[in-house]
Short mmCIF file of C-alpha atoms (C1' of nucleotides) in Angstrom, two decimals:
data_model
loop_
_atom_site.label_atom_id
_atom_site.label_comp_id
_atom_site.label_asym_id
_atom_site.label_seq_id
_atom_site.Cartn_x
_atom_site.Cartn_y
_atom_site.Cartn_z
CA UNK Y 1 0.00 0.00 0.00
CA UNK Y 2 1.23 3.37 -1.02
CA UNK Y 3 0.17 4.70 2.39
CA UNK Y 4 2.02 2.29 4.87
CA UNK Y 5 5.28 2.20 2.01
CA UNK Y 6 4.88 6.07 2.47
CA UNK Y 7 5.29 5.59 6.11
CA UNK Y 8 7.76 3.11 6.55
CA UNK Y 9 10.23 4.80 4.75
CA UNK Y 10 9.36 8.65 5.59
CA UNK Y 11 12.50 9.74 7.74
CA UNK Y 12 11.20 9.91 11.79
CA UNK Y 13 12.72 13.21 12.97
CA UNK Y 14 13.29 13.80 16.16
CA UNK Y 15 12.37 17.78 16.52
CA UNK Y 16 9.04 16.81 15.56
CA UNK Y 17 8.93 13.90 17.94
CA UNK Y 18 6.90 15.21 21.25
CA UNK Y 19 8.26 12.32 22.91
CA UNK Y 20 11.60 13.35 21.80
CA UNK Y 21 11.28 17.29 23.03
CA UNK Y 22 9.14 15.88 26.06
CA UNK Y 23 12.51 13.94 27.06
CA UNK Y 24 14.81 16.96 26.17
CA UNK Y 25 13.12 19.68 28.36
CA UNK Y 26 12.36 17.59 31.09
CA UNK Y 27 16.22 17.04 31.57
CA UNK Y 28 16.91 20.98 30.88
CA UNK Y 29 14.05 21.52 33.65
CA UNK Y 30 16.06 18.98 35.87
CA UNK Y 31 19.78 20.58 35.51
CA UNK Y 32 19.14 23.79 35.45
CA UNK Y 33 16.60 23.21 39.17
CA UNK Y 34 19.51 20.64 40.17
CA UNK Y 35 22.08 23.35 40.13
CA UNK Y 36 20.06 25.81 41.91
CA UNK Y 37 19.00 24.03 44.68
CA UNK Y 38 22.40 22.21 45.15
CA UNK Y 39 23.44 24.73 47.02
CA UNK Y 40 20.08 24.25 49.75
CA UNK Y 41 21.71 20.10 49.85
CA UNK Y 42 18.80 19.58 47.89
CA UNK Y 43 18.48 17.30 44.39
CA UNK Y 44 15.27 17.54 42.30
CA UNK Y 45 13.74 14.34 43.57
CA UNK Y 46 14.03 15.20 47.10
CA UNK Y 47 12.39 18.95 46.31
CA UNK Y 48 8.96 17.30 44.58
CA UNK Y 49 8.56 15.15 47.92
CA UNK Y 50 9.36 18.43 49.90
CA UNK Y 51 6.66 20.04 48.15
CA UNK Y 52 4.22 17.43 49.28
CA UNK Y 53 5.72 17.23 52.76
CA UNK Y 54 5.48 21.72 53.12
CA UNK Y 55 2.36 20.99 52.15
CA UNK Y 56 0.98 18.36 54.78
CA UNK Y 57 3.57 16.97 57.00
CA UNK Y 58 3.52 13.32 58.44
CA UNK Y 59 1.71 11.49 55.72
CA UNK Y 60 2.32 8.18 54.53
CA UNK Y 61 4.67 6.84 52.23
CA UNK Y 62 1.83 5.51 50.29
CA UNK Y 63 -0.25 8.94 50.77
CA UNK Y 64 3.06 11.06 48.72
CA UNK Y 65 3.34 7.88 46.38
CA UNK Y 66 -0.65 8.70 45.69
CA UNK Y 67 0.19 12.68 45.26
CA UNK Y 68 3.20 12.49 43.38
CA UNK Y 69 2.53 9.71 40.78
CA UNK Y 70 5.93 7.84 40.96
CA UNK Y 71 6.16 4.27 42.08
CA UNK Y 72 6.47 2.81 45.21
CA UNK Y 73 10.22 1.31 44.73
CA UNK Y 74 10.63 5.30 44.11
CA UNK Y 75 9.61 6.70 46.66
CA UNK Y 76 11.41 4.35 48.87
CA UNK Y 77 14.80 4.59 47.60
CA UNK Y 78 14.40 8.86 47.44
CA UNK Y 79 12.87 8.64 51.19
CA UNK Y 80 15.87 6.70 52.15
CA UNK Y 81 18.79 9.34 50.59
CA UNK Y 82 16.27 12.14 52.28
CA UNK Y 83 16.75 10.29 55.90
CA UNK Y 84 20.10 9.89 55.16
CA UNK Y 85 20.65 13.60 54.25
CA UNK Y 86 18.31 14.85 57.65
CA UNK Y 87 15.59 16.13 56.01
CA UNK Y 88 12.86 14.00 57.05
CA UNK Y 89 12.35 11.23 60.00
CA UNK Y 90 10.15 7.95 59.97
CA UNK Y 91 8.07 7.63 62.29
CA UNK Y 92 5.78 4.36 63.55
CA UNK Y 93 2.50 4.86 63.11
CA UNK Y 94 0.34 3.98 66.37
CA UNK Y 95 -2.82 2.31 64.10
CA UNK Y 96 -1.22 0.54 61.47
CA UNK Y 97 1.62 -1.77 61.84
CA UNK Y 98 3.13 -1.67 58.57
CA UNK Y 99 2.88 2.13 57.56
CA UNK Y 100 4.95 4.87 58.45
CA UNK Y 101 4.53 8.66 59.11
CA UNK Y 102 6.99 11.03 57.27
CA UNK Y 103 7.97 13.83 59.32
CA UNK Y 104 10.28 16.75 57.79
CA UNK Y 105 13.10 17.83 60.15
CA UNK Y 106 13.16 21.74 61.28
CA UNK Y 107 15.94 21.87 58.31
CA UNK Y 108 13.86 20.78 55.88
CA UNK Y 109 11.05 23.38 56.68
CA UNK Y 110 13.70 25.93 56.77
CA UNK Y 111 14.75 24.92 53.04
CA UNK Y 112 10.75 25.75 51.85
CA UNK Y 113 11.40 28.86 51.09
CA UNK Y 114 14.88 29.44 49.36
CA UNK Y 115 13.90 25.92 47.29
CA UNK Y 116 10.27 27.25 46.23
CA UNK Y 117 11.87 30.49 45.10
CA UNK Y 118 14.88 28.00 42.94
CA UNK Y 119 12.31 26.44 41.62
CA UNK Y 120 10.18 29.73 40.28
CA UNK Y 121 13.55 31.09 38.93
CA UNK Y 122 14.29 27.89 36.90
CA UNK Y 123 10.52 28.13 35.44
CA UNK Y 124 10.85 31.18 34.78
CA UNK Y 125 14.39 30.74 32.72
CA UNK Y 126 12.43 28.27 30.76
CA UNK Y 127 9.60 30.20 30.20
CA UNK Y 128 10.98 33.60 29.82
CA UNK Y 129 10.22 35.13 26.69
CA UNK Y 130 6.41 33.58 26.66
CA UNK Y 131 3.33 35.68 27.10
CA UNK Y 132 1.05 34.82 30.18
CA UNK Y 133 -1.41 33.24 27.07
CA UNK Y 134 1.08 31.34 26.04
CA UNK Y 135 2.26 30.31 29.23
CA UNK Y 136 -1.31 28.91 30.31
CA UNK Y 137 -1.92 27.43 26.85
CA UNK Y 138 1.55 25.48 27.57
CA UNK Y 139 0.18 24.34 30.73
CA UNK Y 140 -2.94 23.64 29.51
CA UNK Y 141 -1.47 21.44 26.75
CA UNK Y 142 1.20 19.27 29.05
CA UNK Y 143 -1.97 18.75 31.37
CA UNK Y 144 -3.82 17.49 28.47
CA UNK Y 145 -0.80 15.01 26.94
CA UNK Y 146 -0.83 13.89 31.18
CA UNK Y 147 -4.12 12.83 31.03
CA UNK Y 148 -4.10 10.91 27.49
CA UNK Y 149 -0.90 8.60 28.31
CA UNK Y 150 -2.95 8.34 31.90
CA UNK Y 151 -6.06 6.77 30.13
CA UNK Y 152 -4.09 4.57 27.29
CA UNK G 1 8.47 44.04 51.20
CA UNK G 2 4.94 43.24 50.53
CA UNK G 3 5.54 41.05 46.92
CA UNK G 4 8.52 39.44 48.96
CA UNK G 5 6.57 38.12 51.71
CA UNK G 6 3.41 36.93 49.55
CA UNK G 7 6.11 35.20 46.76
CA UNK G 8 7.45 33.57 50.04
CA UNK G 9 4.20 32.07 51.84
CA UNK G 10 2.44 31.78 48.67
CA UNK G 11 2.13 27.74 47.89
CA UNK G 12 4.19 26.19 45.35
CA UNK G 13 2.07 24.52 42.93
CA UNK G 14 3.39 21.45 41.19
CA UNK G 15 0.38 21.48 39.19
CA UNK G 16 0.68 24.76 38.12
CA UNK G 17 4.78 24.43 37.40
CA UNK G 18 5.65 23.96 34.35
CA UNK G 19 8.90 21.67 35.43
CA UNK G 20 7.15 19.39 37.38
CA UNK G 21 4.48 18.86 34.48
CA UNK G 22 7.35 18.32 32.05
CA UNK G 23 8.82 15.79 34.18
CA UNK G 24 5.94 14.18 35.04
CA UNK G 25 5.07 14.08 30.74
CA UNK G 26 8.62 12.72 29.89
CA UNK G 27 8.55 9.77 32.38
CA UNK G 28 4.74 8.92 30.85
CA UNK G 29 6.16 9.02 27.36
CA UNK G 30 9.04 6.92 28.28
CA UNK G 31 6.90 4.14 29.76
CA UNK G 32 4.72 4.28 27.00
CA UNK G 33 7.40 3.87 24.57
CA UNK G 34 9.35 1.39 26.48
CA UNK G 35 6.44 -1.07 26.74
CA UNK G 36 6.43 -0.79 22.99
CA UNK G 37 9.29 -1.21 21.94
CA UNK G 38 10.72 -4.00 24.49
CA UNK G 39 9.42 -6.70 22.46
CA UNK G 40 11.86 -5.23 19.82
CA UNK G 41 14.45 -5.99 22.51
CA UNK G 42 15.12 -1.75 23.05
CA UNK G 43 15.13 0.88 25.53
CA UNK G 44 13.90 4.20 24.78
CA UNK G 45 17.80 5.59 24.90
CA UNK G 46 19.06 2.92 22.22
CA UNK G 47 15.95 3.76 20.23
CA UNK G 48 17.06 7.40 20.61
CA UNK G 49 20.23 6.38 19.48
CA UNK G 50 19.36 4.28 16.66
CA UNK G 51 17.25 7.30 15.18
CA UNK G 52 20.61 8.93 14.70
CA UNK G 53 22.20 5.89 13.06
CA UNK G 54 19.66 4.81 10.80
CA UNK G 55 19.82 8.32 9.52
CA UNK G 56 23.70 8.23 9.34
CA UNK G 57 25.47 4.81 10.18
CA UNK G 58 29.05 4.98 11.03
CA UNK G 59 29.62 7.71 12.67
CA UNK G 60 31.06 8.45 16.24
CA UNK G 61 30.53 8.35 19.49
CA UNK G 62 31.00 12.38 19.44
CA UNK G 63 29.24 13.12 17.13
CA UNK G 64 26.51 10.98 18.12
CA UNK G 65 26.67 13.55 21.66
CA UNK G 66 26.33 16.40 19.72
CA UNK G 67 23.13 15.42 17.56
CA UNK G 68 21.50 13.61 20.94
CA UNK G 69 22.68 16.05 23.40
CA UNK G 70 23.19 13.65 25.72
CA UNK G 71 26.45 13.92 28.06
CA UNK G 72 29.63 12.23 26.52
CA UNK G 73 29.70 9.52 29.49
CA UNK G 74 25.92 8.54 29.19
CA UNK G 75 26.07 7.84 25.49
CA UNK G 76 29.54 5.73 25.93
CA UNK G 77 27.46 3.57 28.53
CA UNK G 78 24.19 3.61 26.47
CA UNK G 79 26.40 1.92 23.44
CA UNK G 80 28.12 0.02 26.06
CA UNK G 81 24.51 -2.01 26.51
CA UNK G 82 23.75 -1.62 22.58
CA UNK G 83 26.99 -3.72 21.88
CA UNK G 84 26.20 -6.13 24.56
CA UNK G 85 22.64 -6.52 22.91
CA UNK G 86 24.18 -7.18 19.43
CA UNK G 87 22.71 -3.93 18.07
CA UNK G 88 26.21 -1.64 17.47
CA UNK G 89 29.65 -2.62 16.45
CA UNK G 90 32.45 -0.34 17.26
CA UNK G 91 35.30 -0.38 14.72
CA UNK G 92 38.41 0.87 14.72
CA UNK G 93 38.66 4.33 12.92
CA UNK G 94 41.52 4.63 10.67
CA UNK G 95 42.15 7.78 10.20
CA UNK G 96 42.16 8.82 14.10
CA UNK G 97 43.35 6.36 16.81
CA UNK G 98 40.93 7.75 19.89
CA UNK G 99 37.69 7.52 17.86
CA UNK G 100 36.22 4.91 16.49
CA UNK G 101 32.71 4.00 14.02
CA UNK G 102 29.52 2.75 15.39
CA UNK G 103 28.16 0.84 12.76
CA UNK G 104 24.39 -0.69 12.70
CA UNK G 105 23.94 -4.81 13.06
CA UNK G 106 21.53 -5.76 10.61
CA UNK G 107 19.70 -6.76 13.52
CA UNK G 108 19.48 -2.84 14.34
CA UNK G 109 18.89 -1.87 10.58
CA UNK G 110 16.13 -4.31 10.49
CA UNK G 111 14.27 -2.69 13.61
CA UNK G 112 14.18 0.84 11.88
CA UNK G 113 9.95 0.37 10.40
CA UNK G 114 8.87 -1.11 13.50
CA UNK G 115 10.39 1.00 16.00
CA UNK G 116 9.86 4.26 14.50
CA UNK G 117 5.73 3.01 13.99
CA UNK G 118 6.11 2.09 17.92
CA UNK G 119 7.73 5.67 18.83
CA UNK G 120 4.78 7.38 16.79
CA UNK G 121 2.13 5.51 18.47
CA UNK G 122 3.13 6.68 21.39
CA UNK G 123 3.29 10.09 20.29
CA UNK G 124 -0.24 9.76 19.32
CA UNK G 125 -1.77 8.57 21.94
CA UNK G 126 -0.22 11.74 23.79
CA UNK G 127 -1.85 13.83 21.29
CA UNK G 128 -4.66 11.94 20.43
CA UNK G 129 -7.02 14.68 21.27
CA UNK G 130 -5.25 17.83 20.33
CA UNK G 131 -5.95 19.56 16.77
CA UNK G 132 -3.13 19.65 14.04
CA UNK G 133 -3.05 23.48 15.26
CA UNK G 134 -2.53 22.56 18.51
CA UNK G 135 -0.06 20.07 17.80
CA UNK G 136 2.40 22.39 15.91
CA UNK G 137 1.66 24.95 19.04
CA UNK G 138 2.37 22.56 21.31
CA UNK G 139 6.21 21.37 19.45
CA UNK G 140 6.63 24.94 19.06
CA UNK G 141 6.70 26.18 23.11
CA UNK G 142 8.51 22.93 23.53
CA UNK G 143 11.19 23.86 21.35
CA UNK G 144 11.21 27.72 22.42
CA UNK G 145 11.38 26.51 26.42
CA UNK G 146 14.50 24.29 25.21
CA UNK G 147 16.16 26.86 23.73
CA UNK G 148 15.18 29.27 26.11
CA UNK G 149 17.14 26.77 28.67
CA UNK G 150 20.05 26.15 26.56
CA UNK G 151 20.65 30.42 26.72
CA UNK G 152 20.37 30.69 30.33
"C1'" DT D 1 -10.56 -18.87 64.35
"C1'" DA D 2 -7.97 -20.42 60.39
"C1'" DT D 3 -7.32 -19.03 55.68
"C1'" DC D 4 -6.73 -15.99 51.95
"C1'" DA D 5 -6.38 -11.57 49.81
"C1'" DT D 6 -4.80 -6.89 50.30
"C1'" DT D 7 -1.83 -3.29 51.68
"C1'" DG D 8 2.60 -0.82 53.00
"C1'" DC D 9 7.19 -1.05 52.46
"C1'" DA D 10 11.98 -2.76 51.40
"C1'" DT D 11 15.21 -4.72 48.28
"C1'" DA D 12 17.33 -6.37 44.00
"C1'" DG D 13 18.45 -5.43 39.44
"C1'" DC D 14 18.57 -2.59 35.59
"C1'" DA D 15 18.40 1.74 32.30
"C1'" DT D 16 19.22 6.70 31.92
"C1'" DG D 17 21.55 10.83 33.04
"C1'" DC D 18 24.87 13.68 35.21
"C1'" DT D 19 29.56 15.24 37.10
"C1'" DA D 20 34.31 14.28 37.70
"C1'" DT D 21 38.39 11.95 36.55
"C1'" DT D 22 41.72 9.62 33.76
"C1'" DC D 23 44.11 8.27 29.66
"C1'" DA D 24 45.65 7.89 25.11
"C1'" DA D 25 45.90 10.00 20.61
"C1'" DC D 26 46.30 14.18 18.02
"C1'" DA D 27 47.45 18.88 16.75
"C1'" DG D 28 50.00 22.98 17.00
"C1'" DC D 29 54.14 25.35 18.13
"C1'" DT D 30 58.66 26.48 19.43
"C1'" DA T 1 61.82 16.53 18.20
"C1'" DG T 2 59.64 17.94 22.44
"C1'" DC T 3 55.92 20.45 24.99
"C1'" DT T 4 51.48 21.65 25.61
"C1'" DG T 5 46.76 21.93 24.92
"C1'" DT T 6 42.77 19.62 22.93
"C1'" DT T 7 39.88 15.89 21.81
"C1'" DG T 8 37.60 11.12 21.95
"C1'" DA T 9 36.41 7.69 25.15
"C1'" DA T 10 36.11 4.90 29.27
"C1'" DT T 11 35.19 4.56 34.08
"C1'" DA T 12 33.62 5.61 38.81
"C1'" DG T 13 30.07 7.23 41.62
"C1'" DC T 14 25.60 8.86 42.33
"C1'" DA T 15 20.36 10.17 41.68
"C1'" DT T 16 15.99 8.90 39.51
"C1'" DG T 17 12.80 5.72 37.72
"C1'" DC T 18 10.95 1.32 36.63
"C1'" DT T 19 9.69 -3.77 37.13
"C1'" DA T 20 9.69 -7.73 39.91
"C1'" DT T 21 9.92 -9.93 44.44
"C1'" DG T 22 9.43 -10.76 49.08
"C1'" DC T 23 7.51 -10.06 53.56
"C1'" DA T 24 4.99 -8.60 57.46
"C1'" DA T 25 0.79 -6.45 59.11
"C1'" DT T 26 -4.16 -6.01 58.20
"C1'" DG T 27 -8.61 -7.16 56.69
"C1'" DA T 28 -12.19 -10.06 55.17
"C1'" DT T 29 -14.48 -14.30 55.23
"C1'" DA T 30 -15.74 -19.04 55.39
#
DNA sequence: TATCATTGCATAGCATGCTATTCAACAGCT
DNA sequence: AGCTGTTGAATAGCATGCTATGCAATGATA
């Protein structure tokens, strides 16, 4: 068929691959947030479960796995360099046995702040010479490409 | 200062960052891709890889960096595991002693139609519900936050 | 209550990426 | 020729992510 010979031969180029650009900005994003929080003792993995943890401290590991989409095996092995590097504690939890409460320590709620504002400057690098339309519409369209690769 | 103290105790929105969304699309498209191109026996880096080869075999290991724009260790280990899976051969280069060819297995040359089809699946069921306008759009602020990252 | 399924978490093993370091080969110059 | 700086690659060490397992604590149920 003219149509599937058309395809199977048509050159697949990368700049035009979302996939492809998906993977490249999300390791720009990455770098560019890893070297400014660096400084804080902080590395990007450890700042999203901050984020959830500013936001309501003591939950579950299962509760941030929930809220942050990443799996389980994840979350683990990032909780474990956190405790390592001081920022959060686990805790026993009185009613259930096998879960644990995850409890920042006073220098992780010191780091909100100075990691929040990192992470604003970094957007903003990436972001800097788009409109506030275009800005939403970009939002609006990574939400979107979320949702589909959620469903199927 | 009144706009310093509300950016400071104003919540950090991962929903609303445009960082955390990239992540969160990148790791989605990897999955997707992975799980369909593993029965072709690759990984979403080799496939990466192998774009660049099947549209110019032979060629090396530094260039290779500078069309990926990967760092010069990760591709050396990413080849490392395309060697050991029978899909690159490195061969001496004659005409300079520290660089040598990465040449495609026929193995690798005969994966080109389905992988690519696999890779632009993927890609459409991340767009599946976006317009061709929005589509273009959507490459577009991809590209411009890329660039905008590889400035500053 | 004894059994079976579910849930919360840890661990192993692997792929990707990055930074830093090292080394050999080359290139340019004196 | 001999230095020196550059370039191409490999390696070490680490962070993130994922899948697959294993295990103990709970829950549900016959």
């Amino acid at each position: 068929m003219l149509f599937n010979s058309y395809l199977s031969t048509m050159a697949f180029q990368k700049e035009r691959s979302a996939g492809y650009l998906a993977n490249q900005m999300a390791r720009l994003f990455a770098k560019g947030l890893h070297e400014r929080i660096r400084p804080l003792g902080l590395a990007p993995a450890q700042f999203m479960t901050l984020l959830a943890l500013w936001d309501e401290d003591g939950i579950s590991q299962s509760e941030l796995v929930r809220r942050l989409d990443v799996e389980q095996a994840t979350m683990a092995n990032t909780l474990t360099r956190m405790e390592r590097d001081g920022l959060i504690e686990r805790r026993a939890n009185p009613d259930d046995g096998r879960s644990q409460a995850i409890h920042l320590t006073p220098t992780a709620k010191a780091l909100r702040d100075p990691a929040t504002q990192a992470a604003r400057a970094q957007n903003e690098t990436a972001l800097a010479d788009f409109s506030e339309g275009e800005r939403q519409a970009f939002l609006a369209l990574m939400r979107r490409a979320i949702a589909a690769m959620h469903k199927g």
